[in-house]
Amino acid sequence: GAGVSQSPRYKVAKRGQDVALRCDPISGHVSLFWYQQALGQGPEFLTYFQNEAQLDKSGLPSDRFFAERPEGSVSTLKIQRTQQEDSAVYLCASSIENTEAFFGQGTRLTVV
Amino acid sequence: AQSVTQPDIHITVSEGASLELRCNYSYGATPYLFWYVQSPGQGLQLLLKYFSGDTLVQGIKGFEAEFKRSQSSFNLRKPSVHWSDAAEYFCAVAHLFTSGTYKYIFGTGTRLKVLA
């Protein structure tokens, strides 16, 4: 596609529910990143993939967060047993290696 | 560890006035620096970047930024603001991975309001 596509755009989850957020990167982009943006804050790095390999997951806040990119294209960020503090906008970005990243519009997750 | 500070949380300017958004960074080596803009409900759009060379960088939408190593700053400027510039602006420094790609360390952002 022309840009990074994320779905859903909005998600409301009850506390304790599992959620899955999808990212479809720009075709041909090797690197894929997930960021978390809390209200009033800048985005914070969660994890990154080069093709299907997850090379860094140092930003994942807990073991409830899991990301995958099995075929080196679409990626899914899964959050298990959601908590209120997980409420944020989750941004996906992709890039050709060693260049700046292009961001999707994000998924706004609200945990109630 | 790298960090970025944007000292101004909110800035209000009149349409047609000049603009300067401040950014200070902490990084041991020569940094890769970026400015992104985020409009409501939108993703981040790259305005400009600095990797090396000329310290005055031109970007899209009439923005420019100047890298000053002695002040650890990368301030964003625009000579005449338009109402459509109202948005949130993020400064970022790159953290390089051994693979050669990089992640961003963002500041907390500056929200720009433009008065008609």
PDB file of N, CA and C in Angstrom, chain A residues 9-10 31 33 35 37 40-45 48 50 55-56 58 89 91 95-106 108, chain B residues 9 32 34 36 38 40-46 49 51 88 90 95-109 111:
ATOM      1  N   ARG A   9      -8.494   1.252  14.187  1.00  0.00           N
ATOM      2  CA  ARG A   9      -8.080   2.610  14.554  1.00  0.00           C
ATOM      3  C   ARG A   9      -8.381   2.884  16.024  1.00  0.00           C
ATOM      4  N   TYR A  10      -9.457   2.310  16.506  1.00  0.00           N
ATOM      5  CA  TYR A  10      -9.864   2.481  17.892  1.00  0.00           C
ATOM      6  C   TYR A  10     -10.259   1.117  18.460  1.00  0.00           C
ATOM      7  N   SER A  31      12.411  -3.057   7.895  1.00  0.00           N
ATOM      8  CA  SER A  31      12.333  -2.804   9.338  1.00  0.00           C
ATOM      9  C   SER A  31      10.933  -2.369   9.732  1.00  0.00           C
ATOM     10  N   PHE A  33       8.673  -1.207  13.359  1.00  0.00           N
ATOM     11  CA  PHE A  33       8.789  -0.760  14.744  1.00  0.00           C
ATOM     12  C   PHE A  33       7.407  -0.586  15.356  1.00  0.00           C
ATOM     13  N   TYR A  35       5.683   1.546  18.655  1.00  0.00           N
ATOM     14  CA  TYR A  35       5.858   2.555  19.687  1.00  0.00           C
ATOM     15  C   TYR A  35       4.549   2.681  20.472  1.00  0.00           C
ATOM     16  N   GLN A  37       2.381   5.506  22.712  1.00  0.00           N
ATOM     17  CA  GLN A  37       2.290   6.927  23.017  1.00  0.00           C
ATOM     18  C   GLN A  37       1.177   7.155  24.029  1.00  0.00           C
ATOM     19  N   GLY A  40      -0.419  12.837  26.147  1.00  0.00           N
ATOM     20  CA  GLY A  40       0.435  13.951  26.508  1.00  0.00           C
ATOM     21  C   GLY A  40       1.922  13.662  26.497  1.00  0.00           C
ATOM     22  N   GLN A  41       2.296  12.517  25.976  1.00  0.00           N
ATOM     23  CA  GLN A  41       3.707  12.126  25.950  1.00  0.00           C
ATOM     24  C   GLN A  41       4.186  11.894  24.520  1.00  0.00           C
ATOM     25  N   GLY A  42       5.487  11.806  24.375  1.00  0.00           N
ATOM     26  CA  GLY A  42       6.037  11.407  23.098  1.00  0.00           C
ATOM     27  C   GLY A  42       5.997   9.900  22.959  1.00  0.00           C
ATOM     28  N   PRO A  43       6.075   9.419  21.733  1.00  0.00           N
ATOM     29  CA  PRO A  43       6.087   7.958  21.539  1.00  0.00           C
ATOM     30  C   PRO A  43       7.305   7.322  22.192  1.00  0.00           C
ATOM     31  N   GLU A  44       7.103   6.122  22.723  1.00  0.00           N
ATOM     32  CA  GLU A  44       8.209   5.370  23.323  1.00  0.00           C
ATOM     33  C   GLU A  44       8.342   4.032  22.612  1.00  0.00           C
ATOM     34  N   PHE A  45       9.571   3.680  22.328  1.00  0.00           N
ATOM     35  CA  PHE A  45       9.884   2.464  21.582  1.00  0.00           C
ATOM     36  C   PHE A  45       9.475   1.218  22.365  1.00  0.00           C
ATOM     37  N   TYR A  48      11.289  -3.954  17.719  1.00  0.00           N
ATOM     38  CA  TYR A  48      11.572  -3.780  16.311  1.00  0.00           C
ATOM     39  C   TYR A  48      11.924  -5.105  15.650  1.00  0.00           C
ATOM     40  N   GLN A  50      13.481  -6.891  11.984  1.00  0.00           N
ATOM     41  CA  GLN A  50      14.121  -6.815  10.676  1.00  0.00           C
ATOM     42  C   GLN A  50      13.674  -8.072   9.935  1.00  0.00           C
ATOM     43  N   LEU A  55      14.551  -8.212  16.609  1.00  0.00           N
ATOM     44  CA  LEU A  55      15.925  -7.953  17.015  1.00  0.00           C
ATOM     45  C   LEU A  55      16.046  -7.194  18.322  1.00  0.00           C
ATOM     46  N   ASP A  56      14.992  -6.535  18.734  1.00  0.00           N
ATOM     47  CA  ASP A  56      15.050  -5.795  19.994  1.00  0.00           C
ATOM     48  C   ASP A  56      13.646  -5.705  20.547  1.00  0.00           C
ATOM     49  N   SER A  58      13.382  -4.566  23.930  1.00  0.00           N
ATOM     50  CA  SER A  58      13.722  -3.995  25.227  1.00  0.00           C
ATOM     51  C   SER A  58      12.683  -3.033  25.769  1.00  0.00           C
ATOM     52  N   VAL A  89      -1.989   5.261  22.582  1.00  0.00           N
ATOM     53  CA  VAL A  89      -1.982   5.079  21.132  1.00  0.00           C
ATOM     54  C   VAL A  89      -0.769   4.230  20.782  1.00  0.00           C
ATOM     55  N   LEU A  91       1.605   3.044  17.905  1.00  0.00           N
ATOM     56  CA  LEU A  91       2.049   3.452  16.573  1.00  0.00           C
ATOM     57  C   LEU A  91       2.964   2.404  15.977  1.00  0.00           C
ATOM     58  N   SER A  95      10.487   1.066   7.768  1.00  0.00           N
ATOM     59  CA  SER A  95      11.533   1.765   7.028  1.00  0.00           C
ATOM     60  C   SER A  95      12.316   0.789   6.158  1.00  0.00           C
ATOM     61  N   ILE A  96      12.880   1.345   5.106  1.00  0.00           N
ATOM     62  CA  ILE A  96      13.942   0.658   4.397  1.00  0.00           C
ATOM     63  C   ILE A  96      15.143   0.727   5.334  1.00  0.00           C
ATOM     64  N   GLU A  97      15.997  -0.245   5.291  1.00  0.00           N
ATOM     65  CA  GLU A  97      17.085  -0.294   6.255  1.00  0.00           C
ATOM     66  C   GLU A  97      17.893   1.007   6.286  1.00  0.00           C
ATOM     67  N   ASN A  98      18.179   1.472   7.487  1.00  0.00           N
ATOM     68  CA  ASN A  98      19.062   2.605   7.725  1.00  0.00           C
ATOM     69  C   ASN A  98      18.515   3.946   7.230  1.00  0.00           C
ATOM     70  N   THR A  99      17.219   4.057   7.118  1.00  0.00           N
ATOM     71  CA  THR A  99      16.617   5.329   6.733  1.00  0.00           C
ATOM     72  C   THR A  99      15.521   5.686   7.730  1.00  0.00           C
ATOM     73  N   GLU A 100      14.977   6.888   7.539  1.00  0.00           N
ATOM     74  CA  GLU A 100      13.931   7.305   8.479  1.00  0.00           C
ATOM     75  C   GLU A 100      12.685   6.462   8.319  1.00  0.00           C
ATOM     76  N   ALA A 101      11.897   6.418   9.397  1.00  0.00           N
ATOM     77  CA  ALA A 101      10.703   5.580   9.428  1.00  0.00           C
ATOM     78  C   ALA A 101       9.463   6.364   9.033  1.00  0.00           C
ATOM     79  N   PHE A 102       8.514   5.641   8.459  1.00  0.00           N
ATOM     80  CA  PHE A 102       7.199   6.180   8.125  1.00  0.00           C
ATOM     81  C   PHE A 102       6.193   5.580   9.104  1.00  0.00           C
ATOM     82  N   PHE A 103       5.364   6.455   9.668  1.00  0.00           N
ATOM     83  CA  PHE A 103       4.448   6.028  10.724  1.00  0.00           C
ATOM     84  C   PHE A 103       3.030   5.834  10.202  1.00  0.00           C
ATOM     85  N   GLY A 104       2.331   4.882  10.798  1.00  0.00           N
ATOM     86  CA  GLY A 104       0.915   4.735  10.590  1.00  0.00           C
ATOM     87  C   GLY A 104       0.141   5.710  11.470  1.00  0.00           C
ATOM     88  N   GLN A 105      -1.186   5.693  11.332  1.00  0.00           N
ATOM     89  CA  GLN A 105      -2.028   6.620  12.091  1.00  0.00           C
ATOM     90  C   GLN A 105      -2.237   6.171  13.527  1.00  0.00           C
ATOM     91  N   GLY A 106      -1.902   4.936  13.804  1.00  0.00           N
ATOM     92  CA  GLY A 106      -1.988   4.460  15.176  1.00  0.00           C
ATOM     93  C   GLY A 106      -3.305   3.791  15.508  1.00  0.00           C
ATOM     94  N   ARG A 108      -5.757   3.627  18.813  1.00  0.00           N
ATOM     95  CA  ARG A 108      -5.993   4.161  20.167  1.00  0.00           C
ATOM     96  C   ARG A 108      -6.680   3.082  20.990  1.00  0.00           C
TER      97      ARG A 108
ATOM     98  N   ILE B   9       5.883  23.097  26.580  1.00  0.00           N
ATOM     99  CA  ILE B   9       4.789  22.153  26.384  1.00  0.00           C
ATOM    100  C   ILE B   9       3.764  22.725  25.411  1.00  0.00           C
ATOM    101  N   TYR B  32      21.973  11.744  15.070  1.00  0.00           N
ATOM    102  CA  TYR B  32      21.001  11.882  14.002  1.00  0.00           C
ATOM    103  C   TYR B  32      19.771  12.527  14.656  1.00  0.00           C
ATOM    104  N   PHE B  34      15.871  14.620  14.320  1.00  0.00           N
ATOM    105  CA  PHE B  34      14.657  14.676  13.508  1.00  0.00           C
ATOM    106  C   PHE B  34      13.638  15.602  14.168  1.00  0.00           C
ATOM    107  N   TYR B  36       9.390  15.735  13.855  1.00  0.00           N
ATOM    108  CA  TYR B  36       8.159  15.177  13.324  1.00  0.00           C
ATOM    109  C   TYR B  36       6.998  16.054  13.763  1.00  0.00           C
ATOM    110  N   GLN B  38       2.677  15.948  14.325  1.00  0.00           N
ATOM    111  CA  GLN B  38       1.524  15.056  14.493  1.00  0.00           C
ATOM    112  C   GLN B  38       0.266  15.903  14.601  1.00  0.00           C
ATOM    113  N   PRO B  40      -3.975  16.073  14.869  1.00  0.00           N
ATOM    114  CA  PRO B  40      -4.935  15.245  15.615  1.00  0.00           C
ATOM    115  C   PRO B  40      -5.410  14.035  14.814  1.00  0.00           C
ATOM    116  N   GLY B  41      -5.299  12.872  15.409  1.00  0.00           N
ATOM    117  CA  GLY B  41      -5.764  11.647  14.767  1.00  0.00           C
ATOM    118  C   GLY B  41      -4.873  11.144  13.652  1.00  0.00           C
ATOM    119  N   GLN B  42      -3.731  11.772  13.511  1.00  0.00           N
ATOM    120  CA  GLN B  42      -2.822  11.384  12.432  1.00  0.00           C
ATOM    121  C   GLN B  42      -1.542  10.779  12.988  1.00  0.00           C
ATOM    122  N   GLY B  43      -0.855  10.097  12.127  1.00  0.00           N
ATOM    123  CA  GLY B  43       0.456   9.589  12.507  1.00  0.00           C
ATOM    124  C   GLY B  43       1.484  10.697  12.455  1.00  0.00           C
ATOM    125  N   LEU B  44       2.716  10.329  12.669  1.00  0.00           N
ATOM    126  CA  LEU B  44       3.808  11.282  12.671  1.00  0.00           C
ATOM    127  C   LEU B  44       4.326  11.482  11.251  1.00  0.00           C
ATOM    128  N   GLN B  45       4.527  12.744  10.894  1.00  0.00           N
ATOM    129  CA  GLN B  45       5.067  13.068   9.576  1.00  0.00           C
ATOM    130  C   GLN B  45       6.425  13.731   9.746  1.00  0.00           C
ATOM    131  N   LEU B  46       7.401  13.255   9.009  1.00  0.00           N
ATOM    132  CA  LEU B  46       8.746  13.806   9.104  1.00  0.00           C
ATOM    133  C   LEU B  46       8.805  15.186   8.464  1.00  0.00           C
ATOM    134  N   LYS B  49      15.392  16.290   8.845  1.00  0.00           N
ATOM    135  CA  LYS B  49      16.342  15.452   9.570  1.00  0.00           C
ATOM    136  C   LYS B  49      17.747  16.013   9.401  1.00  0.00           C
ATOM    137  N   PHE B  51      21.742  14.540   9.630  1.00  0.00           N
ATOM    138  CA  PHE B  51      22.670  13.429   9.830  1.00  0.00           C
ATOM    139  C   PHE B  51      24.096  13.948   9.935  1.00  0.00           C
ATOM    140  N   GLU B  88       1.044  19.070  17.016  1.00  0.00           N
ATOM    141  CA  GLU B  88       2.053  18.745  18.028  1.00  0.00           C
ATOM    142  C   GLU B  88       3.347  18.411  17.316  1.00  0.00           C
ATOM    143  N   PHE B  90       7.313  17.003  17.556  1.00  0.00           N
ATOM    144  CA  PHE B  90       8.210  16.157  18.334  1.00  0.00           C
ATOM    145  C   PHE B  90       9.610  16.205  17.759  1.00  0.00           C
ATOM    146  N   HIS B  95      18.728   6.307  18.110  1.00  0.00           N
ATOM    147  CA  HIS B  95      19.594   5.345  18.799  1.00  0.00           C
ATOM    148  C   HIS B  95      19.916   4.266  17.789  1.00  0.00           C
ATOM    149  N   LEU B  96      21.199   4.123  17.487  1.00  0.00           N
ATOM    150  CA  LEU B  96      21.610   3.188  16.450  1.00  0.00           C
ATOM    151  C   LEU B  96      21.712   1.768  16.981  1.00  0.00           C
ATOM    152  N   PHE B  97      21.131   0.829  16.252  1.00  0.00           N
ATOM    153  CA  PHE B  97      21.329  -0.591  16.523  1.00  0.00           C
ATOM    154  C   PHE B  97      22.564  -1.076  15.773  1.00  0.00           C
ATOM    155  N   THR B  98      23.096  -2.204  16.201  1.00  0.00           N
ATOM    156  CA  THR B  98      24.268  -2.764  15.518  1.00  0.00           C
ATOM    157  C   THR B  98      23.946  -3.142  14.080  1.00  0.00           C
ATOM    158  N   SER B  99      22.671  -3.367  13.789  1.00  0.00           N
ATOM    159  CA  SER B  99      22.275  -3.719  12.423  1.00  0.00           C
ATOM    160  C   SER B  99      22.398  -2.542  11.480  1.00  0.00           C
ATOM    161  N   GLY B 100      22.549  -1.343  12.049  1.00  0.00           N
ATOM    162  CA  GLY B 100      22.637  -0.150  11.216  1.00  0.00           C
ATOM    163  C   GLY B 100      21.348   0.646  11.189  1.00  0.00           C
ATOM    164  N   THR B 101      20.236  -0.001  11.517  1.00  0.00           N
ATOM    165  CA  THR B 101      19.007   0.770  11.585  1.00  0.00           C
ATOM    166  C   THR B 101      18.925   1.445  12.957  1.00  0.00           C
ATOM    167  N   TYR B 102      17.881   2.206  13.180  1.00  0.00           N
ATOM    168  CA  TYR B 102      17.825   2.962  14.431  1.00  0.00           C
ATOM    169  C   TYR B 102      16.390   3.114  14.900  1.00  0.00           C
ATOM    170  N   LYS B 103      16.266   3.334  16.210  1.00  0.00           N
ATOM    171  CA  LYS B 103      14.986   3.688  16.799  1.00  0.00           C
ATOM    172  C   LYS B 103      15.065   5.144  17.221  1.00  0.00           C
ATOM    173  N   TYR B 104      13.906   5.726  17.479  1.00  0.00           N
ATOM    174  CA  TYR B 104      13.837   7.113  17.904  1.00  0.00           C
ATOM    175  C   TYR B 104      13.657   7.228  19.412  1.00  0.00           C
ATOM    176  N   ILE B 105      14.358   8.218  19.979  1.00  0.00           N
ATOM    177  CA  ILE B 105      14.085   8.682  21.325  1.00  0.00           C
ATOM    178  C   ILE B 105      13.407  10.032  21.162  1.00  0.00           C
ATOM    179  N   PHE B 106      12.133  10.101  21.540  1.00  0.00           N
ATOM    180  CA  PHE B 106      11.358  11.312  21.319  1.00  0.00           C
ATOM    181  C   PHE B 106      11.343  12.194  22.559  1.00  0.00           C
ATOM    182  N   GLY B 107      11.186  13.499  22.331  1.00  0.00           N
ATOM    183  CA  GLY B 107      10.841  14.398  23.410  1.00  0.00           C
ATOM    184  C   GLY B 107       9.357  14.295  23.724  1.00  0.00           C
ATOM    185  N   THR B 108       8.916  15.074  24.699  1.00  0.00           N
ATOM    186  CA  THR B 108       7.521  14.992  25.122  1.00  0.00           C
ATOM    187  C   THR B 108       6.601  15.827  24.243  1.00  0.00           C
ATOM    188  N   GLY B 109       7.168  16.590  23.322  1.00  0.00           N
ATOM    189  CA  GLY B 109       6.352  17.306  22.362  1.00  0.00           C
ATOM    190  C   GLY B 109       6.043  18.736  22.770  1.00  0.00           C
ATOM    191  N   ARG B 111       2.982  21.489  21.827  1.00  0.00           N
ATOM    192  CA  ARG B 111       1.699  21.709  21.140  1.00  0.00           C
ATOM    193  C   ARG B 111       1.635  23.151  20.678  1.00  0.00           C
TER     194      ARG B 111
END
